[in-house]
PDB file of C-alpha atoms in Angstrom:
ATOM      1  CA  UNK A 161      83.688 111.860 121.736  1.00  0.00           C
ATOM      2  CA  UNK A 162      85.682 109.162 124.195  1.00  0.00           C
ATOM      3  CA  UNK A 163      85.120 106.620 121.269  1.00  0.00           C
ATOM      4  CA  UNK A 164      86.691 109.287 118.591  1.00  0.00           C
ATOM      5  CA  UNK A 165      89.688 109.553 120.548  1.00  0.00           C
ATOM      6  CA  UNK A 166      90.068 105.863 121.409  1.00  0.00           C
ATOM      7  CA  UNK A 167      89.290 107.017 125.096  1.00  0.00           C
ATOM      8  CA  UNK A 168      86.966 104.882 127.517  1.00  0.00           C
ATOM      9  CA  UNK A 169      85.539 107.816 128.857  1.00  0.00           C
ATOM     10  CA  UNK A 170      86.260 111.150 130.444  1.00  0.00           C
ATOM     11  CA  UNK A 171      85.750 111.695 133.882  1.00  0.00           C
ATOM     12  CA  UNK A 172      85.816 115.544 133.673  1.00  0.00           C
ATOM     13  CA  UNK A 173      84.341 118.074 132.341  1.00  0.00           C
ATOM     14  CA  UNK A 174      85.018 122.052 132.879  1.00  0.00           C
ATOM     15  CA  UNK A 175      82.997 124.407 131.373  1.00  0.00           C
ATOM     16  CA  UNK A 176      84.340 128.303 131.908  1.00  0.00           C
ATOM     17  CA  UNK A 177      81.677 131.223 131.665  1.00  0.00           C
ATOM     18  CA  UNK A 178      81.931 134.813 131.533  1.00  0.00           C
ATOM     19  CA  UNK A 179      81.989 135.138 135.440  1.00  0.00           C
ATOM     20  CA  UNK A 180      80.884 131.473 136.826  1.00  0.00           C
ATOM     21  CA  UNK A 181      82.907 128.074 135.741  1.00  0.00           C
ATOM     22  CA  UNK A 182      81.526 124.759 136.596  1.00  0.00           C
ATOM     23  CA  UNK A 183      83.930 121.496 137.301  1.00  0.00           C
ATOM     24  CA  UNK A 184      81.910 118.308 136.894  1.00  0.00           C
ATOM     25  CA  UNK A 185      83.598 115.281 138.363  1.00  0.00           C
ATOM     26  CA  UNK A 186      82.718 111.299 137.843  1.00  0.00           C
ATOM     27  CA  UNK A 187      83.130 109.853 141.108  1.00  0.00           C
ATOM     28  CA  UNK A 188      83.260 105.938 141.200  1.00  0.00           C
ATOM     29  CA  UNK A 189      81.251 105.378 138.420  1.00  0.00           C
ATOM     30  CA  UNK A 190      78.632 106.635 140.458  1.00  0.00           C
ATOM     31  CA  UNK A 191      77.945 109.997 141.738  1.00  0.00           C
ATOM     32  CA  UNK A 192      78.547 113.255 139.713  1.00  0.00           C
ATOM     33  CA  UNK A 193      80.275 116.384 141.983  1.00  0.00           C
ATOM     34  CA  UNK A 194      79.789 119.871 140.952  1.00  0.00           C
ATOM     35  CA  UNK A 195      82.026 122.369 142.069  1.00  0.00           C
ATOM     36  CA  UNK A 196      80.434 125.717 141.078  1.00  0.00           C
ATOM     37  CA  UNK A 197      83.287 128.105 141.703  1.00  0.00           C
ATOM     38  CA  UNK A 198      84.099 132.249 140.131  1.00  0.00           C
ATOM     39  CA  UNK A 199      87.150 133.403 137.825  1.00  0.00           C
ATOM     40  CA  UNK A 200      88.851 134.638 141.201  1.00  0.00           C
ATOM     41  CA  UNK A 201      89.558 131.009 141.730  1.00  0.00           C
ATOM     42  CA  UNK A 202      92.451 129.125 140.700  1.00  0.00           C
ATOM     43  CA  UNK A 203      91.100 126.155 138.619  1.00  0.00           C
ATOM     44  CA  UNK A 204      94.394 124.319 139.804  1.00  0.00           C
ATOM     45  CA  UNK A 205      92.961 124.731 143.244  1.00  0.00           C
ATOM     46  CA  UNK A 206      89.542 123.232 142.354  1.00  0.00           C
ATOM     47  CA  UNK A 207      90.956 120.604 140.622  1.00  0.00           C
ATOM     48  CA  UNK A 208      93.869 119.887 143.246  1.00  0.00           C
ATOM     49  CA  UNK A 209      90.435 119.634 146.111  1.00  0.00           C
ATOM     50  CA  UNK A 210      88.161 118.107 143.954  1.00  0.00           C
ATOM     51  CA  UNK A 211      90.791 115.428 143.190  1.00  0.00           C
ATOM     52  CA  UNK A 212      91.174 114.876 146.960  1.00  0.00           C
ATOM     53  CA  UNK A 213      87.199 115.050 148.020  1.00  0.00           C
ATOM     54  CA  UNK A 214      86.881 112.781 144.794  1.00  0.00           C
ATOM     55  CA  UNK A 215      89.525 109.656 146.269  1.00  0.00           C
ATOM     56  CA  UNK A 216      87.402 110.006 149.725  1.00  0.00           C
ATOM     57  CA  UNK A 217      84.037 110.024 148.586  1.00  0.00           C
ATOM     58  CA  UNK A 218      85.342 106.972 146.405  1.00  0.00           C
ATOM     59  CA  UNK A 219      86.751 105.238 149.753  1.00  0.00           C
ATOM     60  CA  UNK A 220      83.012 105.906 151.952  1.00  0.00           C
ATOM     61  CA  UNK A 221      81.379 104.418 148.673  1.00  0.00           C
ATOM     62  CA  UNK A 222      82.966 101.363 148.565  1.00  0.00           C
ATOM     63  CA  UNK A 223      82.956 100.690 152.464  1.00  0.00           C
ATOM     64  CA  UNK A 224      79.317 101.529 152.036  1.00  0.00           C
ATOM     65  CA  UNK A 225      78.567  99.553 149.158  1.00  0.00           C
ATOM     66  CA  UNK A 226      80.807  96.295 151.582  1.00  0.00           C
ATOM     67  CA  UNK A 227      77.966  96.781 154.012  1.00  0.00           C
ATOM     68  CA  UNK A 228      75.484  96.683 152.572  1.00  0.00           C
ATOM     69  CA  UNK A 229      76.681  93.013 150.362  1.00  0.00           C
ATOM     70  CA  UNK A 230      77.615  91.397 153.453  1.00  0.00           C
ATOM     71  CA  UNK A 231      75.774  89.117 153.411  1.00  0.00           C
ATOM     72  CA  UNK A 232      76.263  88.264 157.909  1.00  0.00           C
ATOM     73  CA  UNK A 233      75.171  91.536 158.528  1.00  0.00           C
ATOM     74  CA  UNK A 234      72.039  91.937 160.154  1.00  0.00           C
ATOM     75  CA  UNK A 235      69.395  94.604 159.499  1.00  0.00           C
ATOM     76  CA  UNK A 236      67.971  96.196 163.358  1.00  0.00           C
ATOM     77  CA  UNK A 237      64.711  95.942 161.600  1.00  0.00           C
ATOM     78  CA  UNK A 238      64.494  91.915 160.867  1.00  0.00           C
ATOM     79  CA  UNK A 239      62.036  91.776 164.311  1.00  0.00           C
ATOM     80  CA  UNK A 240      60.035  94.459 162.998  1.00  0.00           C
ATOM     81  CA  UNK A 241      56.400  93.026 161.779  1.00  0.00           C
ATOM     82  CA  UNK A 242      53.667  94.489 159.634  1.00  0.00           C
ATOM     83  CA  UNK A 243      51.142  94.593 162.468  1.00  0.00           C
ATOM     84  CA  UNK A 244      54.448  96.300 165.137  1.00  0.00           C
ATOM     85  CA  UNK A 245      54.427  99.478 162.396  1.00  0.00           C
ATOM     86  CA  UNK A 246      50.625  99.207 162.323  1.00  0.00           C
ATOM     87  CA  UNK A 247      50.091  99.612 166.214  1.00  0.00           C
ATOM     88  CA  UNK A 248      52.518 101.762 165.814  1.00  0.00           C
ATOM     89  CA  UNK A 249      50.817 104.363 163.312  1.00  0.00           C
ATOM     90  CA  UNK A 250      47.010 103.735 165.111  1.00  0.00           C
ATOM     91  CA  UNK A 251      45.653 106.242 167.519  1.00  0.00           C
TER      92      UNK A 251
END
C-alpha cells in the first residue's frame, strides 16, 4: 500500500475495535511497540507517549547497537576457556 501511494513505508498502524484499539509503532527499523489501550483513552494521548517512548527506545538502540561495533571494547568473557565452564558445570 506504501508503494500505491508513493510512500516508503508507514510506521503506524491503528486498528480501533468495538471496546479494545491497538497502536502498532515501528521503532528504528527494528522493534515493533504495541500499545494495547480501551475507548476511554484519548488516542492523542497514546500517540503523544508512544511518540516519546518511541525517540528513547530509538536513542538506547543505537547506543546499544555503538557497543556492541566497537570494535576496542572488550568482552569480560575473552579469559573464559572451554575446560573453565567445564569444571565449572562438573560435580
Amino acid at each position: 500500500m506504501a508503494k500505491l501511494l508513493r510512500e516508503n513505508e508507514f510506521t503506524t498502524q491503528f486498528h480501533e475495535g468495538e471496546k479494545q484499539n491497538i497502536h502498532i509503532q515501528l521503532v528504528g527499523n527494528r522493534v515493533i511497540l504495541v500499545v494495547i489501550f480501551d475507548n476511554k483513552t484519548s488516542l492523542g494521548l497514546v500517540r503523544l507517549r508512544v511518540k516519546k517512548a518511541s525517540e528513547e527506545l530509538n536513542g538506547i538502540f543505537e547506543a546499544l547497537l555503538r557497543k556492541v561495533q566497537d570494535p576496542s571494547r572488550e568482552t569480560p568473557f575473552a579469559e573464559i576457556t572451554d575446560d573453565d565452564i567445564d569444571n565449572l558445570f562438573n560435580d
